Amino acid sequence: MNTSSETLTFVASADGTYYLDVYAYKGSGSYKVDVKYGATAGVYEDTSTNLAYTGNWSKVSNSSSSGGSYKAVNEANASMQFVFNGTEVSLNTLKDNTQGQAKVTLDGTAYWVDLYADKPQYKATVFNKKGLKAGKHTLKVEWSGKVHPGAKKTVTKVTLDSITVK
């Protein structure tokens, strides 16, 4: 008699209905299916399909950035949403004198993150939240149009380099 035990993990990248059809070709066995909504532990570059962008984010190639590029935007209503499973999340990006303030929302709680720096700081961790309850979380980064105190009023760009989940 042919028997086996199999494990399958499925990570859904977006809201919706998914159907998983599992069956044995020969013999019998047991199957365990673990379905998670969102990304799991790892580093997600600006180009990851797990990051859902709204607006006209442009890709900027730069060897000092994580993965060799980052995304940038400077327009109203632009945002990025990332759904993940983990207990810690970090937002990493470029800080420089063209950056403004981003609105970062984690599970419905908003934070203001200042991306301005006199000199470029690549791969800077600008937001980190530890001790999250295990399970699904939603991180959103939005262009706000707000400037760093003392900076020129036109300094409102927002960039995104990578997100780390633990």
mmCIF file of C-alpha atoms in Angstrom:
data_model
loop_
_atom_site.group_PDB
_atom_site.id
_atom_site.type_symbol
_atom_site.label_atom_id
_atom_site.label_comp_id
_atom_site.label_asym_id
_atom_site.label_seq_id
_atom_site.Cartn_x
_atom_site.Cartn_y
_atom_site.Cartn_z
ATOM 1 C CA MET A 1 0.000 0.000 0.000
ATOM 2 C CA ASN A 2 1.350 3.451 -0.930
ATOM 3 C CA THR A 3 0.877 6.097 1.768
ATOM 4 C CA SER A 4 2.319 9.526 2.390
ATOM 5 C CA SER A 5 1.895 12.674 4.428
ATOM 6 C CA GLU A 6 2.231 16.000 2.640
ATOM 7 C CA THR A 7 2.270 19.632 3.720
ATOM 8 C CA LEU A 8 1.373 22.522 1.436
ATOM 9 C CA THR A 9 1.692 26.216 2.288
ATOM 10 C CA PHE A 10 -0.143 28.734 0.147
ATOM 11 C CA VAL A 11 0.465 32.490 0.477
ATOM 12 C CA ALA A 12 -2.262 34.658 -1.053
ATOM 13 C CA SER A 13 -0.910 37.889 -2.538
ATOM 14 C CA ALA A 14 -4.246 39.726 -2.603
ATOM 15 C CA ASP A 15 -7.811 39.611 -1.325
ATOM 16 C CA GLY A 16 -10.016 37.160 -3.133
ATOM 17 C CA THR A 17 -11.265 33.608 -3.266
ATOM 18 C CA TYR A 18 -8.787 30.830 -3.915
ATOM 19 C CA TYR A 19 -9.462 27.163 -4.562
ATOM 20 C CA LEU A 20 -6.904 24.487 -3.781
ATOM 21 C CA ASP A 21 -7.591 21.050 -5.192
ATOM 22 C CA VAL A 22 -5.552 18.334 -3.465
ATOM 23 C CA TYR A 23 -5.882 14.659 -4.308
ATOM 24 C CA ALA A 24 -3.829 11.450 -4.341
ATOM 25 C CA TYR A 25 -2.856 9.815 -7.644
ATOM 26 C CA LYS A 26 -2.312 6.412 -6.049
ATOM 27 C CA GLY A 27 -2.681 5.017 -2.575
ATOM 28 C CA SER A 28 -3.870 7.006 0.396
ATOM 29 C CA GLY A 29 -2.466 9.517 2.802
ATOM 30 C CA SER A 30 -3.146 12.639 4.753
ATOM 31 C CA TYR A 31 -2.818 16.238 3.647
ATOM 32 C CA LYS A 32 -2.366 19.349 5.724
ATOM 33 C CA VAL A 33 -2.980 22.694 4.033
ATOM 34 C CA ASP A 34 -1.814 25.901 5.731
ATOM 35 C CA VAL A 35 -3.196 29.042 4.086
ATOM 36 C CA LYS A 36 -1.698 32.413 4.998
ATOM 37 C CA TYR A 37 -2.737 35.775 3.646
ATOM 38 C CA GLY A 38 0.270 37.944 2.990
ATOM 39 C CA ALA A 39 4.034 37.708 2.897
ATOM 40 C CA THR A 40 6.026 35.744 5.458
ATOM 41 C CA ALA A 41 9.459 36.383 7.037
ATOM 42 C CA GLY A 42 12.017 37.836 4.631
ATOM 43 C CA VAL A 43 13.232 40.954 2.869
ATOM 44 C CA TYR A 44 10.929 42.411 0.221
ATOM 45 C CA GLU A 45 12.558 44.784 -2.259
ATOM 46 C CA ASP A 46 10.740 47.748 -3.823
ATOM 47 C CA THR A 47 10.140 45.598 -6.933
ATOM 48 C CA SER A 48 8.396 42.750 -5.050
ATOM 49 C CA THR A 49 4.943 41.768 -6.301
ATOM 50 C CA ASN A 50 3.877 41.650 -2.630
ATOM 51 C CA LEU A 51 3.961 45.465 -2.556
ATOM 52 C CA ALA A 52 0.815 47.026 -4.038
ATOM 53 C CA TYR A 53 1.468 50.547 -5.346
ATOM 54 C CA THR A 54 -1.139 53.217 -6.102
ATOM 55 C CA GLY A 55 -0.044 56.276 -8.071
ATOM 56 C CA ASN A 56 2.949 56.945 -10.295
ATOM 57 C CA TRP A 57 5.885 55.533 -8.347
ATOM 58 C CA SER A 58 9.065 55.582 -10.407
ATOM 59 C CA LYS A 59 11.873 53.050 -10.140
ATOM 60 C CA VAL A 60 15.248 54.672 -9.444
ATOM 61 C CA SER A 61 18.292 52.481 -10.108
ATOM 62 C CA ASN A 62 21.032 53.063 -7.555
ATOM 63 C CA SER A 63 23.772 50.639 -6.515
ATOM 64 C CA SER A 64 23.738 52.014 -2.935
ATOM 65 C CA SER A 65 20.143 50.872 -2.474
ATOM 66 C CA SER A 66 19.035 47.466 -1.295
ATOM 67 C CA GLY A 67 18.554 45.341 -4.405
ATOM 68 C CA GLY A 68 19.982 48.092 -6.617
ATOM 69 C CA SER A 69 16.880 50.293 -6.775
ATOM 70 C CA TYR A 70 14.200 52.133 -4.840
ATOM 71 C CA LYS A 71 10.770 53.561 -5.696
ATOM 72 C CA ALA A 72 9.992 57.294 -5.471
ATOM 73 C CA VAL A 73 6.819 59.361 -5.666
ATOM 74 C CA ASN A 74 5.861 62.999 -5.282
ATOM 75 C CA GLU A 75 2.112 63.187 -5.911
ATOM 76 C CA ALA A 76 -1.145 63.268 -3.991
ATOM 77 C CA ASN A 77 -2.991 60.009 -3.283
ATOM 78 C CA ALA A 78 0.103 57.842 -3.896
ATOM 79 C CA SER A 79 0.539 54.901 -1.551
ATOM 80 C CA MET A 80 1.964 51.424 -1.114
ATOM 81 C CA GLN A 81 0.250 48.627 0.787
ATOM 82 C CA PHE A 82 1.919 45.467 2.078
ATOM 83 C CA VAL A 83 0.164 42.594 3.844
ATOM 84 C CA PHE A 84 2.348 40.273 5.910
ATOM 85 C CA ASN A 85 2.423 37.607 8.602
ATOM 86 C CA GLY A 86 5.036 38.196 11.275
ATOM 87 C CA THR A 87 5.867 39.710 14.641
ATOM 88 C CA GLU A 88 8.178 42.513 13.438
ATOM 89 C CA VAL A 89 8.327 44.808 10.431
ATOM 90 C CA SER A 90 10.899 47.378 9.276
ATOM 91 C CA LEU A 91 10.616 49.971 6.526
ATOM 92 C CA ASN A 92 13.953 50.787 4.905
ATOM 93 C CA THR A 93 14.575 53.609 2.465
ATOM 94 C CA LEU A 94 16.677 56.515 1.303
ATOM 95 C CA LYS A 95 16.748 59.650 3.455
ATOM 96 C CA ASP A 96 18.032 62.825 1.778
ATOM 97 C CA ASN A 97 17.344 66.535 1.266
ATOM 98 C CA THR A 98 14.573 65.947 -1.309
ATOM 99 C CA GLN A 99 12.396 63.878 1.050
ATOM 100 C CA GLY A 100 9.338 64.952 2.993
ATOM 101 C CA GLN A 101 7.295 63.120 5.596
ATOM 102 C CA ALA A 102 5.449 59.884 4.920
ATOM 103 C CA LYS A 103 2.323 58.704 6.656
ATOM 104 C CA VAL A 104 2.909 55.100 7.702
ATOM 105 C CA THR A 105 -0.094 53.129 8.919
ATOM 106 C CA LEU A 106 0.237 49.741 10.606
ATOM 107 C CA ASP A 107 -2.978 47.879 11.353
ATOM 108 C CA GLY A 108 -4.951 51.123 11.415
ATOM 109 C CA THR A 109 -2.558 53.130 13.625
ATOM 110 C CA ALA A 110 -0.892 56.055 11.834
ATOM 111 C CA TYR A 111 2.683 57.261 12.353
ATOM 112 C CA TRP A 112 4.514 60.197 10.770
ATOM 113 C CA VAL A 113 7.938 59.282 9.422
ATOM 114 C CA ASP A 114 10.419 62.020 8.502
ATOM 115 C CA LEU A 115 12.547 61.016 5.485
ATOM 116 C CA TYR A 116 14.607 64.213 5.355
ATOM 117 C CA ALA A 117 18.394 64.193 5.914
ATOM 118 C CA ASP A 118 21.068 66.756 5.000
ATOM 119 C CA LYS A 119 23.215 64.032 3.385
ATOM 120 C CA PRO A 120 21.994 60.834 1.673
ATOM 121 C CA GLN A 121 21.466 57.846 3.954
ATOM 122 C CA TYR A 122 20.772 54.702 1.943
ATOM 123 C CA LYS A 123 19.030 51.641 3.408
ATOM 124 C CA ALA A 124 17.996 53.685 6.461
ATOM 125 C CA THR A 125 15.478 51.991 8.754
ATOM 126 C CA VAL A 126 12.870 54.737 9.114
ATOM 127 C CA PHE A 127 10.135 52.674 10.784
ATOM 128 C CA ASN A 128 10.342 49.540 12.921
ATOM 129 C CA LYS A 129 7.673 47.833 14.987
ATOM 130 C CA LYS A 130 8.503 44.829 17.191
ATOM 131 C CA GLY A 131 6.299 42.639 19.353
ATOM 132 C CA LEU A 132 3.400 42.385 16.943
ATOM 133 C CA LYS A 133 0.868 39.677 17.605
ATOM 134 C CA ALA A 134 1.546 36.698 15.325
ATOM 135 C CA GLY A 135 -0.780 36.805 12.342
ATOM 136 C CA LYS A 136 -1.855 39.043 9.463
ATOM 137 C CA HIS A 137 -0.859 42.726 9.463
ATOM 138 C CA THR A 138 -1.221 45.560 6.964
ATOM 139 C CA LEU A 139 1.441 48.225 6.433
ATOM 140 C CA LYS A 140 0.623 51.260 4.298
ATOM 141 C CA VAL A 141 2.989 54.071 3.234
ATOM 142 C CA GLU A 142 1.395 57.237 1.873
ATOM 143 C CA TRP A 143 2.677 60.429 0.285
ATOM 144 C CA SER A 144 1.566 63.235 2.597
ATOM 145 C CA GLY A 145 2.834 66.458 1.051
ATOM 146 C CA LYS A 146 4.283 67.387 4.438
ATOM 147 C CA VAL A 147 7.785 68.791 4.681
ATOM 148 C CA HIS A 148 10.537 68.464 7.254
ATOM 149 C CA PRO A 149 10.511 71.513 9.583
ATOM 150 C CA GLY A 150 12.908 74.086 8.113
ATOM 151 C CA ALA A 151 13.107 72.449 4.664
ATOM 152 C CA LYS A 152 11.914 74.039 1.412
ATOM 153 C CA LYS A 153 8.174 73.721 0.852
ATOM 154 C CA THR A 154 8.775 71.704 -2.321
ATOM 155 C CA VAL A 155 10.684 68.962 -0.459
ATOM 156 C CA THR A 156 7.892 66.371 -0.229
ATOM 157 C CA LYS A 157 9.120 63.261 -2.058
ATOM 158 C CA VAL A 158 8.617 59.798 -0.504
ATOM 159 C CA THR A 159 10.817 56.791 -1.306
ATOM 160 C CA LEU A 160 10.664 53.085 -0.540
ATOM 161 C CA ASP A 161 13.637 50.721 -0.722
ATOM 162 C CA SER A 162 12.725 47.511 1.123
ATOM 163 C CA ILE A 163 10.591 45.994 3.858
ATOM 164 C CA THR A 164 11.883 43.395 6.312
ATOM 165 C CA VAL A 165 9.506 40.978 8.073
ATOM 166 C CA LYS A 166 10.490 38.776 11.017
#
